[in-house]
Coordinates of C-alpha atoms in Angstrom, one line a residue:
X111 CA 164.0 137.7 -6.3
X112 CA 163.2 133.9 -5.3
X113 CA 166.2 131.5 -6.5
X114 CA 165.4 127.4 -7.4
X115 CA 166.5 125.4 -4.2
X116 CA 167.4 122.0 -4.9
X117 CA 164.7 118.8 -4.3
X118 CA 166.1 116.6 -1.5
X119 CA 163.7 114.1 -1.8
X120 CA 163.1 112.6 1.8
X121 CA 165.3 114.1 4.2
X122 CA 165.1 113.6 8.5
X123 CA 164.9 117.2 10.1
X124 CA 164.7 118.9 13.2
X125 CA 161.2 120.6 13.7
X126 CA 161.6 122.9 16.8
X127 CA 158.6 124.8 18.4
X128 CA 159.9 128.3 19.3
X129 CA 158.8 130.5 22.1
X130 CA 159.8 133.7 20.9
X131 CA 158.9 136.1 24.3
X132 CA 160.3 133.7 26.4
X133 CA 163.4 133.1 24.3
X134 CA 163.0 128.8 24.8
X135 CA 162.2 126.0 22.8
X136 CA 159.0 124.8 23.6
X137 CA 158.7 121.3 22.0
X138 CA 160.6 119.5 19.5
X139 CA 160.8 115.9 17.2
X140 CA 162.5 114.4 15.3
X141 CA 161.1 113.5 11.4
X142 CA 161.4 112.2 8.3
X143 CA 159.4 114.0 5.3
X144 CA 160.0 114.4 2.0
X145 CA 159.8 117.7 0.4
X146 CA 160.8 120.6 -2.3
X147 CA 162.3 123.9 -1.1
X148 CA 162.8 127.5 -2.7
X149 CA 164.9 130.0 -1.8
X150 CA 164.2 133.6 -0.4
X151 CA 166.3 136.3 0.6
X152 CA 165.2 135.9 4.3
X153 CA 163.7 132.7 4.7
X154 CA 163.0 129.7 2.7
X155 CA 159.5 127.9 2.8
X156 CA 159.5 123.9 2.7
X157 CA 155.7 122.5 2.3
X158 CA 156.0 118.8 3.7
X159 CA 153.0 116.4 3.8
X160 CA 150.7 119.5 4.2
X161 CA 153.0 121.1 6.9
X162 CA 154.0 124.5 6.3
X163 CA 158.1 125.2 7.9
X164 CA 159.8 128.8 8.2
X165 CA 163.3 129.2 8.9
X166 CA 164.8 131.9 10.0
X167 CA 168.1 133.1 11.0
X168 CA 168.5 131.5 14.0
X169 CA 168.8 127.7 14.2
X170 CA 165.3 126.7 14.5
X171 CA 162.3 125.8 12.2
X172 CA 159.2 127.6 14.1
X173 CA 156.0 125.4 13.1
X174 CA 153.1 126.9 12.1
X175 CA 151.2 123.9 14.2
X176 CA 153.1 123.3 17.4
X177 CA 151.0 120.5 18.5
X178 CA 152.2 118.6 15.8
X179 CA 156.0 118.9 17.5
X180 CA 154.3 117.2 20.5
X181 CA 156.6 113.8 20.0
X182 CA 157.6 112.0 23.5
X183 CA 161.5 112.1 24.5
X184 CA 163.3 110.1 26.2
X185 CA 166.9 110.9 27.4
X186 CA 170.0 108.8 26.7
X187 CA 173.5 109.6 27.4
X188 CA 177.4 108.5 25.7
X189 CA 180.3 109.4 26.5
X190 CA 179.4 113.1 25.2
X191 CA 176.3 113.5 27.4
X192 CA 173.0 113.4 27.0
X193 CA 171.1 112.9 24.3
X194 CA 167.0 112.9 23.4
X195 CA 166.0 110.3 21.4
X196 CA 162.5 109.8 20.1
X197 CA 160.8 107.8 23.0
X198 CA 159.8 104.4 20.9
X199 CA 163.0 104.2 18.9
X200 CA 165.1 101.1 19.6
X201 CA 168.4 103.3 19.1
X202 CA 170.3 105.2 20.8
X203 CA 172.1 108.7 21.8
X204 CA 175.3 107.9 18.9
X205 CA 172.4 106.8 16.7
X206 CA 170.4 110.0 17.0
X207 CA 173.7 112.0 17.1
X208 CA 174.7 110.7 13.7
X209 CA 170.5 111.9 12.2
X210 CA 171.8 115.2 13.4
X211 CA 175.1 115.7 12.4
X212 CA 174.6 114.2 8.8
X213 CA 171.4 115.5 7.3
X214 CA 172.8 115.2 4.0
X215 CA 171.0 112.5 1.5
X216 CA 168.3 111.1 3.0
X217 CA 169.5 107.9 1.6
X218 CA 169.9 105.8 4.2
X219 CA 171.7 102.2 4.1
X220 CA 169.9 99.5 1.8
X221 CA 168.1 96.8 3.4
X222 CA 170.6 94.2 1.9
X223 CA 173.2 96.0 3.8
X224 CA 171.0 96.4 7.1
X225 CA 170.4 92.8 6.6
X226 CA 174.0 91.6 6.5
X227 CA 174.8 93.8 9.5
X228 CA 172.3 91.5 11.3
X229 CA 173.9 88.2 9.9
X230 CA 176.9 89.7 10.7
X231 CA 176.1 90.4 14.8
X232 CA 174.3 87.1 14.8
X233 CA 177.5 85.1 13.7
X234 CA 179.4 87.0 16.1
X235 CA 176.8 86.4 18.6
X236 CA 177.5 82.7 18.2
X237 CA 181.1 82.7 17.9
X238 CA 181.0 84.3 21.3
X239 CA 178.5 82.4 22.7
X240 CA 180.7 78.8 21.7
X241 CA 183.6 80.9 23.1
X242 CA 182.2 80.9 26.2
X243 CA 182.9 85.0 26.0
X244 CA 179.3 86.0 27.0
X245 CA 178.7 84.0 29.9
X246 CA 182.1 84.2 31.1
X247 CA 184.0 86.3 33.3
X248 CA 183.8 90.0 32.5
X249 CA 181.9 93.2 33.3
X250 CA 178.1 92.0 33.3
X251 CA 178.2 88.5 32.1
X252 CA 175.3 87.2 30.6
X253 CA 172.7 84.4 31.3
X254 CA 171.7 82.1 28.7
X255 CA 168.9 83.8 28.7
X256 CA 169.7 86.7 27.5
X257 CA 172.2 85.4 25.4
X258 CA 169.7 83.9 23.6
X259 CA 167.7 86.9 23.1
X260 CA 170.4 88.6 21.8
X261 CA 170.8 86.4 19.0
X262 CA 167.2 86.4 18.6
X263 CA 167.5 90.1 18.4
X264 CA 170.2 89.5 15.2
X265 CA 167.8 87.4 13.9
X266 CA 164.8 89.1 13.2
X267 CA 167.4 92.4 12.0
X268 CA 169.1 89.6 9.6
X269 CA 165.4 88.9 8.6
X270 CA 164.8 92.4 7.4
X271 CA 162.6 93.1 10.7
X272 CA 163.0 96.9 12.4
X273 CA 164.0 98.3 8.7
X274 CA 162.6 101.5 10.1
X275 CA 165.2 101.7 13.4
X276 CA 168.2 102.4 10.8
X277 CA 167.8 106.1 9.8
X278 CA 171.6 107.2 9.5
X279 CA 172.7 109.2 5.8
X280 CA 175.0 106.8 3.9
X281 CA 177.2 110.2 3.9
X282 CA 178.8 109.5 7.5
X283 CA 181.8 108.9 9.2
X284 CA 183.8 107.0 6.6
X285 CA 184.7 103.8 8.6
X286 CA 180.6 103.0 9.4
X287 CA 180.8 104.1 12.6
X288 CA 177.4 105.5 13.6
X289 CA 175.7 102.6 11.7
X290 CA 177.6 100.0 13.6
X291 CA 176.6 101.6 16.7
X292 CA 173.0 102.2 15.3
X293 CA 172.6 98.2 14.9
X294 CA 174.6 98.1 18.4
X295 CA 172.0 99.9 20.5
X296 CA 169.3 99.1 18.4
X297 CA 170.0 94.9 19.2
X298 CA 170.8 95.6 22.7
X299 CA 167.5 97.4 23.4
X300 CA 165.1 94.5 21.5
X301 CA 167.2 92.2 23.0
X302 CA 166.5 93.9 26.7
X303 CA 162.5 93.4 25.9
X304 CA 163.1 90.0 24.5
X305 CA 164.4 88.9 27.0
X306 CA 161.5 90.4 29.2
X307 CA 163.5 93.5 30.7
X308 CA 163.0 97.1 30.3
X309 CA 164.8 98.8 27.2
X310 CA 164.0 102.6 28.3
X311 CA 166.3 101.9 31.2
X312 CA 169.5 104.0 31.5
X313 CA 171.4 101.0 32.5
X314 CA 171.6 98.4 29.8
X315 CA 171.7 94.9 30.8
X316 CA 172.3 93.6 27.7
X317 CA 175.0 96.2 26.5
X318 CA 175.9 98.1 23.0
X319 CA 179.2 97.8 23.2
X320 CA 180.2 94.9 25.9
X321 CA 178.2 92.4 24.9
X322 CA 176.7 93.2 21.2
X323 CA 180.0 94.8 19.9
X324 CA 182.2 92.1 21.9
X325 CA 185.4 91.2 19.9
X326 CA 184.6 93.6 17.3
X327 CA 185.6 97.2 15.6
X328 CA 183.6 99.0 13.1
X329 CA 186.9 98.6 11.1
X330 CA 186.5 95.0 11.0
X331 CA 182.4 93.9 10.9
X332 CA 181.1 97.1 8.6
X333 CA 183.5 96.1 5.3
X334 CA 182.7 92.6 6.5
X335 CA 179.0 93.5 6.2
X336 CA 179.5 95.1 3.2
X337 CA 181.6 91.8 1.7
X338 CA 178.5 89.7 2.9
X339 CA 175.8 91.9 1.5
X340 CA 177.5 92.0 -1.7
X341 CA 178.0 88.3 -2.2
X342 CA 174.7 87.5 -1.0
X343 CA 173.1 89.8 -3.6
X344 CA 175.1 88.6 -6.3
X345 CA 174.3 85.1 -5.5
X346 CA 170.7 85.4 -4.9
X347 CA 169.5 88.3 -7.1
X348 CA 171.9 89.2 -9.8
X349 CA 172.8 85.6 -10.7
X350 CA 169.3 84.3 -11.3
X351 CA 168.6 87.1 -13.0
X352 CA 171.6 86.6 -15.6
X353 CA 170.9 83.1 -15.6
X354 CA 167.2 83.6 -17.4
X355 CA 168.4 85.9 -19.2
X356 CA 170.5 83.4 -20.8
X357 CA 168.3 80.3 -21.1
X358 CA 165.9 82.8 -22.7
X359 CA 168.6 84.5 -25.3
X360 CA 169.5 80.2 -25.9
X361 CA 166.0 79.5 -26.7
X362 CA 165.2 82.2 -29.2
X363 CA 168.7 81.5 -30.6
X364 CA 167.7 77.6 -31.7
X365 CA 164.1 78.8 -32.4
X366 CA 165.4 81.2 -34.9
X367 CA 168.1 79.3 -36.8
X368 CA 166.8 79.1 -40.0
X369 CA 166.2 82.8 -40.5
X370 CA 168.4 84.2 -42.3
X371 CA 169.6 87.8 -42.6
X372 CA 172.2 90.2 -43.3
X373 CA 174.7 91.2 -41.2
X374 CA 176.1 95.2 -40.4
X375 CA 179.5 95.9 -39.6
X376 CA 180.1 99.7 -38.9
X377 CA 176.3 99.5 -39.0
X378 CA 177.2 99.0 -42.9
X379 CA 175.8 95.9 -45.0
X380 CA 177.9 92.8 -44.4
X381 CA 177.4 89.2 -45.5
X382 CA 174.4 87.1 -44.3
X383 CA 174.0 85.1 -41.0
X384 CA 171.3 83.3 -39.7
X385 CA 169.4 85.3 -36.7
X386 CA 169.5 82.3 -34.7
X387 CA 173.5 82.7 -35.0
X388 CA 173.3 86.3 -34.0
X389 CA 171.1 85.8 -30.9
X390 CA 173.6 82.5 -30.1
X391 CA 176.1 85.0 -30.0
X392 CA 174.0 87.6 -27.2
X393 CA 173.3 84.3 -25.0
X394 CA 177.4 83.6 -24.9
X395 CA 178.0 87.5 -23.9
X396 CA 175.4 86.9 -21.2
X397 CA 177.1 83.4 -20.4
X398 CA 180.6 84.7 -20.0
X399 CA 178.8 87.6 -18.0
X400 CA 177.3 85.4 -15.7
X401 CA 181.2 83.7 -15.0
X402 CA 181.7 87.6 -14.8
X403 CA 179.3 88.0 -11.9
X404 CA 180.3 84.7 -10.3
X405 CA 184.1 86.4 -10.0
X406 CA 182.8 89.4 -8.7
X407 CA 180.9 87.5 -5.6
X408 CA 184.0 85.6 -5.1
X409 CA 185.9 88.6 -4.9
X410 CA 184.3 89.1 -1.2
X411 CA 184.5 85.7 -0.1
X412 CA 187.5 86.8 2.6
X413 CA 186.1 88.6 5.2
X414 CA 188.2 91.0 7.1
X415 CA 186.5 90.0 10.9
X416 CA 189.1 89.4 13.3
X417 CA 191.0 92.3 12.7
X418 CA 188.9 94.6 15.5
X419 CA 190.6 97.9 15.3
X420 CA 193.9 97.7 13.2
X421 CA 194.5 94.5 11.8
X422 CA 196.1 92.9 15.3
X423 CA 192.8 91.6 16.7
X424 CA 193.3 93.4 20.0
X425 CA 190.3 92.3 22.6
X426 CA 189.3 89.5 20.3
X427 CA 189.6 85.7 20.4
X428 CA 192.3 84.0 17.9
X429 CA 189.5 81.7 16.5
X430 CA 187.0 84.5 16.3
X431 CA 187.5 85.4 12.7
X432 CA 187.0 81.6 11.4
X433 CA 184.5 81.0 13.7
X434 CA 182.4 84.2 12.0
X435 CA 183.0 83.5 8.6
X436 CA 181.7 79.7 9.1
X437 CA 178.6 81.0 11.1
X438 CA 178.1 83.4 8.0
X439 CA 178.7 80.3 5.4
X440 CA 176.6 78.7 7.4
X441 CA 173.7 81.4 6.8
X442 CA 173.7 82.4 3.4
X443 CA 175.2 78.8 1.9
X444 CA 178.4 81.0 0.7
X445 CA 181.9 79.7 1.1
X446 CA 183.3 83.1 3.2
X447 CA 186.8 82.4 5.2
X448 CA 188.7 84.8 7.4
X449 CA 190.8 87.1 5.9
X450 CA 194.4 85.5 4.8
X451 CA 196.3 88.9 6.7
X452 CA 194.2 90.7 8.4
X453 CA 196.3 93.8 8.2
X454 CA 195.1 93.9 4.5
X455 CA 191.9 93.2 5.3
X456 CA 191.2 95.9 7.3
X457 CA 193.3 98.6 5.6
X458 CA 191.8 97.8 1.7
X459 CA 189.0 97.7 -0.1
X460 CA 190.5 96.6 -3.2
X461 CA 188.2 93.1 -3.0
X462 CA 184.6 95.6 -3.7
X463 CA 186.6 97.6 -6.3
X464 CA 187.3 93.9 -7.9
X465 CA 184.0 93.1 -7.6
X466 CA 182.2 96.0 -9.1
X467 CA 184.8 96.1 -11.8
X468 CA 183.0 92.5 -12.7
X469 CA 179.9 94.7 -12.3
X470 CA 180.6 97.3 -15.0
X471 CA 181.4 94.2 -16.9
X472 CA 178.3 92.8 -16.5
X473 CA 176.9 96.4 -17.7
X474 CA 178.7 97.4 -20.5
X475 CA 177.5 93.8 -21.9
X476 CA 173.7 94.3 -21.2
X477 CA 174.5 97.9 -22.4
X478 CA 175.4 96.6 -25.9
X479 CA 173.0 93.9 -26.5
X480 CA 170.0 96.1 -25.0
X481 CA 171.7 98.4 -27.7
X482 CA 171.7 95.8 -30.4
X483 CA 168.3 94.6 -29.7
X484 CA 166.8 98.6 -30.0
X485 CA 168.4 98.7 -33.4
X486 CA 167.1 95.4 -34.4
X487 CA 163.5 96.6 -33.8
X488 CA 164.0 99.8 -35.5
X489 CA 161.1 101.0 -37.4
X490 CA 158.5 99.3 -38.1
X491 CA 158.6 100.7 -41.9
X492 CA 161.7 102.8 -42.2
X493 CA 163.8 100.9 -39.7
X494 CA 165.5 97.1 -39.8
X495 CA 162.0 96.0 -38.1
X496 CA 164.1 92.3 -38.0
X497 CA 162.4 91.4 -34.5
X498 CA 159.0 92.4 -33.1
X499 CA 159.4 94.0 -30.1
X500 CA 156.4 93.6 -27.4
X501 CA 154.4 97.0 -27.2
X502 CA 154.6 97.8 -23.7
X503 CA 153.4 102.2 -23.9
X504 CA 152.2 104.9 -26.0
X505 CA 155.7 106.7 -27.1
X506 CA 154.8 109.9 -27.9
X507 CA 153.2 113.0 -26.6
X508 CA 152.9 114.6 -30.1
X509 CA 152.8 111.8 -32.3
X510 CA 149.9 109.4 -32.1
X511 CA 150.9 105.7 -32.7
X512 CA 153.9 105.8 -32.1
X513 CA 155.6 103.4 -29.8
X514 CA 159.0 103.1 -28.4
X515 CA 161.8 100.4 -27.4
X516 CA 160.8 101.2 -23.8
X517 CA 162.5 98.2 -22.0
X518 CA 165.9 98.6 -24.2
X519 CA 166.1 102.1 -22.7
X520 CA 165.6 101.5 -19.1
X521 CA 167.9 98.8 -19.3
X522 CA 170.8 101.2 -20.8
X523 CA 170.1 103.6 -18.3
X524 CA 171.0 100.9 -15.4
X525 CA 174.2 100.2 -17.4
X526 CA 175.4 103.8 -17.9
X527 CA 174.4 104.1 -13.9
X528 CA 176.7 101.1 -12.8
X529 CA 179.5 102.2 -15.3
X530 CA 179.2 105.6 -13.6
X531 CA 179.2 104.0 -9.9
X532 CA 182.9 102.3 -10.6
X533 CA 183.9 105.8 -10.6
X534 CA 182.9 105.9 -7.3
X535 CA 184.0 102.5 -6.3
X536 CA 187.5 103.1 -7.7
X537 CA 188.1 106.6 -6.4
X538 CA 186.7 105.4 -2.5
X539 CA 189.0 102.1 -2.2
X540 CA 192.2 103.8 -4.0
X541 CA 192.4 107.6 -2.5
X542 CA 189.9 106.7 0.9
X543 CA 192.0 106.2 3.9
X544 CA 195.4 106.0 4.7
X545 CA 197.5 102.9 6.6
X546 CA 194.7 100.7 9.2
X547 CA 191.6 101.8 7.4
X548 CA 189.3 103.3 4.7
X549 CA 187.4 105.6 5.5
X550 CA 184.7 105.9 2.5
X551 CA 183.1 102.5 3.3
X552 CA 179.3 103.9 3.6
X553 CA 179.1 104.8 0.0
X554 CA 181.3 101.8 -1.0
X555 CA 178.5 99.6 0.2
X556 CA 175.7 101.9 -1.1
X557 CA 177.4 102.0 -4.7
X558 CA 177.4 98.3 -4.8
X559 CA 174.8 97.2 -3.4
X560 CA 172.9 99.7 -5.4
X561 CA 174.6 98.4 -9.1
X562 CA 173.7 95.1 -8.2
X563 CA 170.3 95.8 -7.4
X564 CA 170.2 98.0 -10.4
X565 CA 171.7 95.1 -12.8
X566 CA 169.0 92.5 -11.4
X567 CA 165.8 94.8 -11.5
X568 CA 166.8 96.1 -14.9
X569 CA 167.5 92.6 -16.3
X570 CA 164.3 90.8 -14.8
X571 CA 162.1 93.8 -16.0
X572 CA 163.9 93.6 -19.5
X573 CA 163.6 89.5 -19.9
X574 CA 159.2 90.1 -18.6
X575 CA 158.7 93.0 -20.7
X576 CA 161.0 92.6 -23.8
X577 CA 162.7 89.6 -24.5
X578 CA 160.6 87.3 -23.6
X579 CA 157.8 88.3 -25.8
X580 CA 159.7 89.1 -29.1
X581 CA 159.7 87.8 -32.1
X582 CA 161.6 87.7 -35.1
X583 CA 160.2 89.3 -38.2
X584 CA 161.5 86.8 -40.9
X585 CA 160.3 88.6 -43.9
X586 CA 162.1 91.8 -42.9
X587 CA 165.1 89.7 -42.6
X588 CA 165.0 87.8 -45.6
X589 CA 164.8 90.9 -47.7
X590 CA 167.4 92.7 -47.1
X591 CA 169.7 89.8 -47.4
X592 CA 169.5 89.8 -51.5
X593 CA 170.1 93.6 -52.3
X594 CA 173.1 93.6 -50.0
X595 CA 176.5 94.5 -51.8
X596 CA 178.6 92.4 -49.5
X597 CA 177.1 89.5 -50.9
X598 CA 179.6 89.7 -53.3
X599 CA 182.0 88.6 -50.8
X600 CA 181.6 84.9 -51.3
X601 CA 182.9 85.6 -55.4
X602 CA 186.1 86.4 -53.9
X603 CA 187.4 82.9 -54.2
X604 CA 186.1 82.7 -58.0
X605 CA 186.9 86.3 -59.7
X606 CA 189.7 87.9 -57.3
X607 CA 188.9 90.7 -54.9
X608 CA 189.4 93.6 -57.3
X609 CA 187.0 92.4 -59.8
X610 CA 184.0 91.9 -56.8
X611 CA 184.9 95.2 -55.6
X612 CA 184.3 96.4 -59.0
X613 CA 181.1 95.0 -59.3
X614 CA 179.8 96.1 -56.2
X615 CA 180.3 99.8 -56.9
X616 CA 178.8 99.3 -60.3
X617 CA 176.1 97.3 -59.0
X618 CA 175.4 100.0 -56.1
X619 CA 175.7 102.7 -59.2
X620 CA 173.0 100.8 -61.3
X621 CA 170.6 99.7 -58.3
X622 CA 171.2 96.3 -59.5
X623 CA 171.4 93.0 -57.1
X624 CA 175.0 91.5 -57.6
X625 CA 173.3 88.4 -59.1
X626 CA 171.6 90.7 -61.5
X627 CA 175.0 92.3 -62.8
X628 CA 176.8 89.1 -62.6
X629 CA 173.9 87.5 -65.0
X630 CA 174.0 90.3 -67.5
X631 CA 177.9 90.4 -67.7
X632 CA 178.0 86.5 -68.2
X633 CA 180.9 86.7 -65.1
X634 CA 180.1 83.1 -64.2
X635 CA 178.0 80.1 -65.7
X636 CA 174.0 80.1 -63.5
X637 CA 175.1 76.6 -62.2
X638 CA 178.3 78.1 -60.6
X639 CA 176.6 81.7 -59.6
X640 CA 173.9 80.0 -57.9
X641 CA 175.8 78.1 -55.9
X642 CA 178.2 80.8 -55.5
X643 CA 175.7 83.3 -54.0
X644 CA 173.8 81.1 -51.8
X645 CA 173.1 82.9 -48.9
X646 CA 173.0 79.6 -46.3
X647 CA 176.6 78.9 -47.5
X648 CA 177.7 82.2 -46.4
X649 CA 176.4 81.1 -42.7
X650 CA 178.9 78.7 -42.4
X651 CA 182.6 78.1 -43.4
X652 CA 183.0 75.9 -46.6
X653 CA 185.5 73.5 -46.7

């Protein structure tokens, strides 16, 4: 009986050519493939890209093609032994260590993060370079030369060049570890064939850890990484984003301001506003979102680099850290500054829970309004139907014609995704690590760096394929606005609450307007009940 094995999406395996008589493996590589599984009592059977793979009970998959495990090897070693690594890649033995030891997503590190982790080494480069660290006394001091290349290496990583060299599972070793050494090895190689040398040679003139990892710790440049990516994204993604979205709310907002409709407390009738008013009031949610947003980038702007391995800056210059963060303001135009105590830098993340808490802000507002706006363009005949919302897809598989707030969904969805990813944020910086370090950082900076991403996709798509294009359905809103109850409201002032609140179960009784009852009752002279129930007047206090 065959049992549903999960969908893992794209995942890096092991394919291992099998020589059963001779009891040896035969060849082997190295992939990535995306794929679906199910489950058998004896073996399980993935199909991947047209590639059919058994496992059995021993440790190996046995390909049905063995030519296609025919990949070249080449051997590294660590400080663990050898290694084989696929022959082209630019990493290394801890990078390929780390594909086999954590096959567990196939999510990988986002490009924004790669891409910090390459401003990142570049600034350090410099700082060590101006330091006179490189070229100095040392084991294997570096020419110019190759100093050079090495921060050209950075460079094109910072550039979002060699994406595909970075293959390690976000679900890692907690401090960042094998992706700090994964950007280590892969710089040092390009930066070897830069600089005109051989990378495939054992001995690395231009080396990992002396010379791209000088100064440094994993427990001080991967949060900083993650503190640059996240400001960086905030800045130049998220922020524009909110930005439009207000100047596009504001605009409909004055456009609209002689509409006039009723309002719905407890999605109940309440007294008129103007839709012009209402949308005035969205554009100043996404206003105070956007000072929202601003917070959250600034709540990275200390960077713990410096620190190296516990906060003391063992093997690191004093002026290192301030050196870094200028080369990094420097970069991105972002006012970063070394960590005030490095001892908290290094030991807390409680700066990326501050900031995604401004991020689940941010959400919960676009969740309402996005909210709001579905409700607004409810119908078309047995809805509100007060604004026109673009047609973007058929909505139905069974009911022809029928289309649906598309845009207001999606956009929900990325809210309820972020508010769920502060879970994650919060648990990782309050309950991962203990003393000198946390040790959840990898899926810190994939939660955030993913809401962000999330919040500016979702509100650019929203603002092209909603907002943008609605419009406001004035007759729909101007109907409503007479046979509402709450209108008596503004006779408060004239007849005392008790009396309105008689009227408007009577009138509600007798399907009367409240005008209508008030004229046949004779409760106030026309002059006085015009004026009284003018709906414009109800928009605005009256002195």
């Amino acid at each position: 009986m065959q049992s549903a094995h999960p969908t893992f999406g794209r995942r890096v395996l092991r394919f291992v050519s099998y020589d059963s008589t001779e009891r040896q493996i035969v060849a082997e590589t190295i992939a990535e493939f995306g794929f679906r599984a199910s489950f058998a009592p004896f073996q399980w059977i993935a199909t991947m890209t047209g590639i059919t793979v058994f496992a059995f009970d021993d440790p190996f998959f046995l390909l049905v093609d063995p030519a296609i495990a025919m990949t070249d090897f080449r051997t590294e070693r660590d400080s663990m032994g050898e290694v084989r690594v696929p022959q082209n890649a630019y990493y290394g033995a801890q990078t390929q260590r780390a594909v086999e030891n954590f096959p567990v997503s196939g999510w990988q590190l986002p490009p924004s993060m790669i891409a910090a982790m390459g401003r990142v080494k570049l600034a350090c480069g410099i700082a060590n370079r101006d330091l006179g660290k490189l070229t100095g006394s040392g084991k294997n001091p570096l020419s110019d030369g190759q100093v050079e290349s090495m921060l050209s290496a950075a460079k094109e990583v910072a550039e979002g060049q060699l994406a595909d060299q970075f293959p390690v599972d976000v679900f890692q070793t907690g401090s960042g570890t094998s992706s700090n050494m994964n950007i280590n090895e892969v710089l040092s190689n390009r930066a070897i064939e830069i600089d005109g040398g051989d990378r495939m040679a054992e001995e690395k003139s231009i080396h990992p850890n002396d010379h791209i990892n000088m100064g440094q710790s994993t427990n001080d440049t991967f949060p900083t990484a993650i503190h640059v990516a996240a400001a960086y994204e905030i800045e130049n993604r998220l922020l524009p984003a909110l930005r439009r979205m207000h100047e596009s709310l504001t605009e409909k907002a004055q456009a609209w301001d002689k509409i006039i409709k009723i309002g719905r407390t407890h999605l109940m009738d309440a007294t008129p506003l103007r839709l012009g008013q209402e949308f005035g009031g969205f554009a100043r949610q996404i206003e105070l979102s956007i000072a929202r947003a601003e917070a959250a980038r600034d709540a990275v702007l200390e960077l713990p680099v410096g620190g190296t391995a516990v906060g003391s800056g063992i093997n690191t210059h004093p002026e290192f850290g301030a050196r870094v963060a200028a080369s990094l303001s420097e970069q991105t135009g972002i006012a970063f500054i070394e960590a005030v105590n490095h001892f908290e830098g290094n030991a807390n993340r409680d700066g990326l829970v501050d900031s995604h808490g401004g991020l689940k802000c941010v959400a919960q507002t676009l969740l309402g309004l996005a909210n709001n706006i579905r409700w607004l363009g409810s119908g078309p005949r047995c809805g509100f139907y007060e604004v026109k919302l673009p047609t973007r897809q058929p909505g139905s598989s069974i009911m022809p014609g029928k289309v649906n707030p598309v845009m207001c969904e999606s956009l929900m969805q990325v809210a309820a995704r972020v508010i769920g990813n502060d879970t994650c944020m919060t648990v990782s910086g309050g309950c991962g690590g203990n003393f000198q370090l946390n040790i959840m950082m990898p899926v810190m900076a994939h939660t955030i760096l993913e809401s962000i991403e999330l919040l500016a996709g979702g509100v650019t798509a929203f603002i092209d394929f909603c907002l943008d294009g609605m419009e406001p359905n004035e007759e729909a809103c101007e109907a409503s606005v007479e046979q509402s109850l709450s209108m008596c409201t503004s006779l408060n002032p004239l007849i005392g609450y008790e009396q309105a609140a008689a009227l408007a179960k009577e009138a509600f009784k007798s399907g009367q307007t409240i005008r209508e009852l008030c004229k046949e009752k004779g409760i106030l002279a026309d002059d006085v009940l015009t004026e009284a129930l003018d709906p414009w007047k109800m928009t605005e206090p009256q002195a």
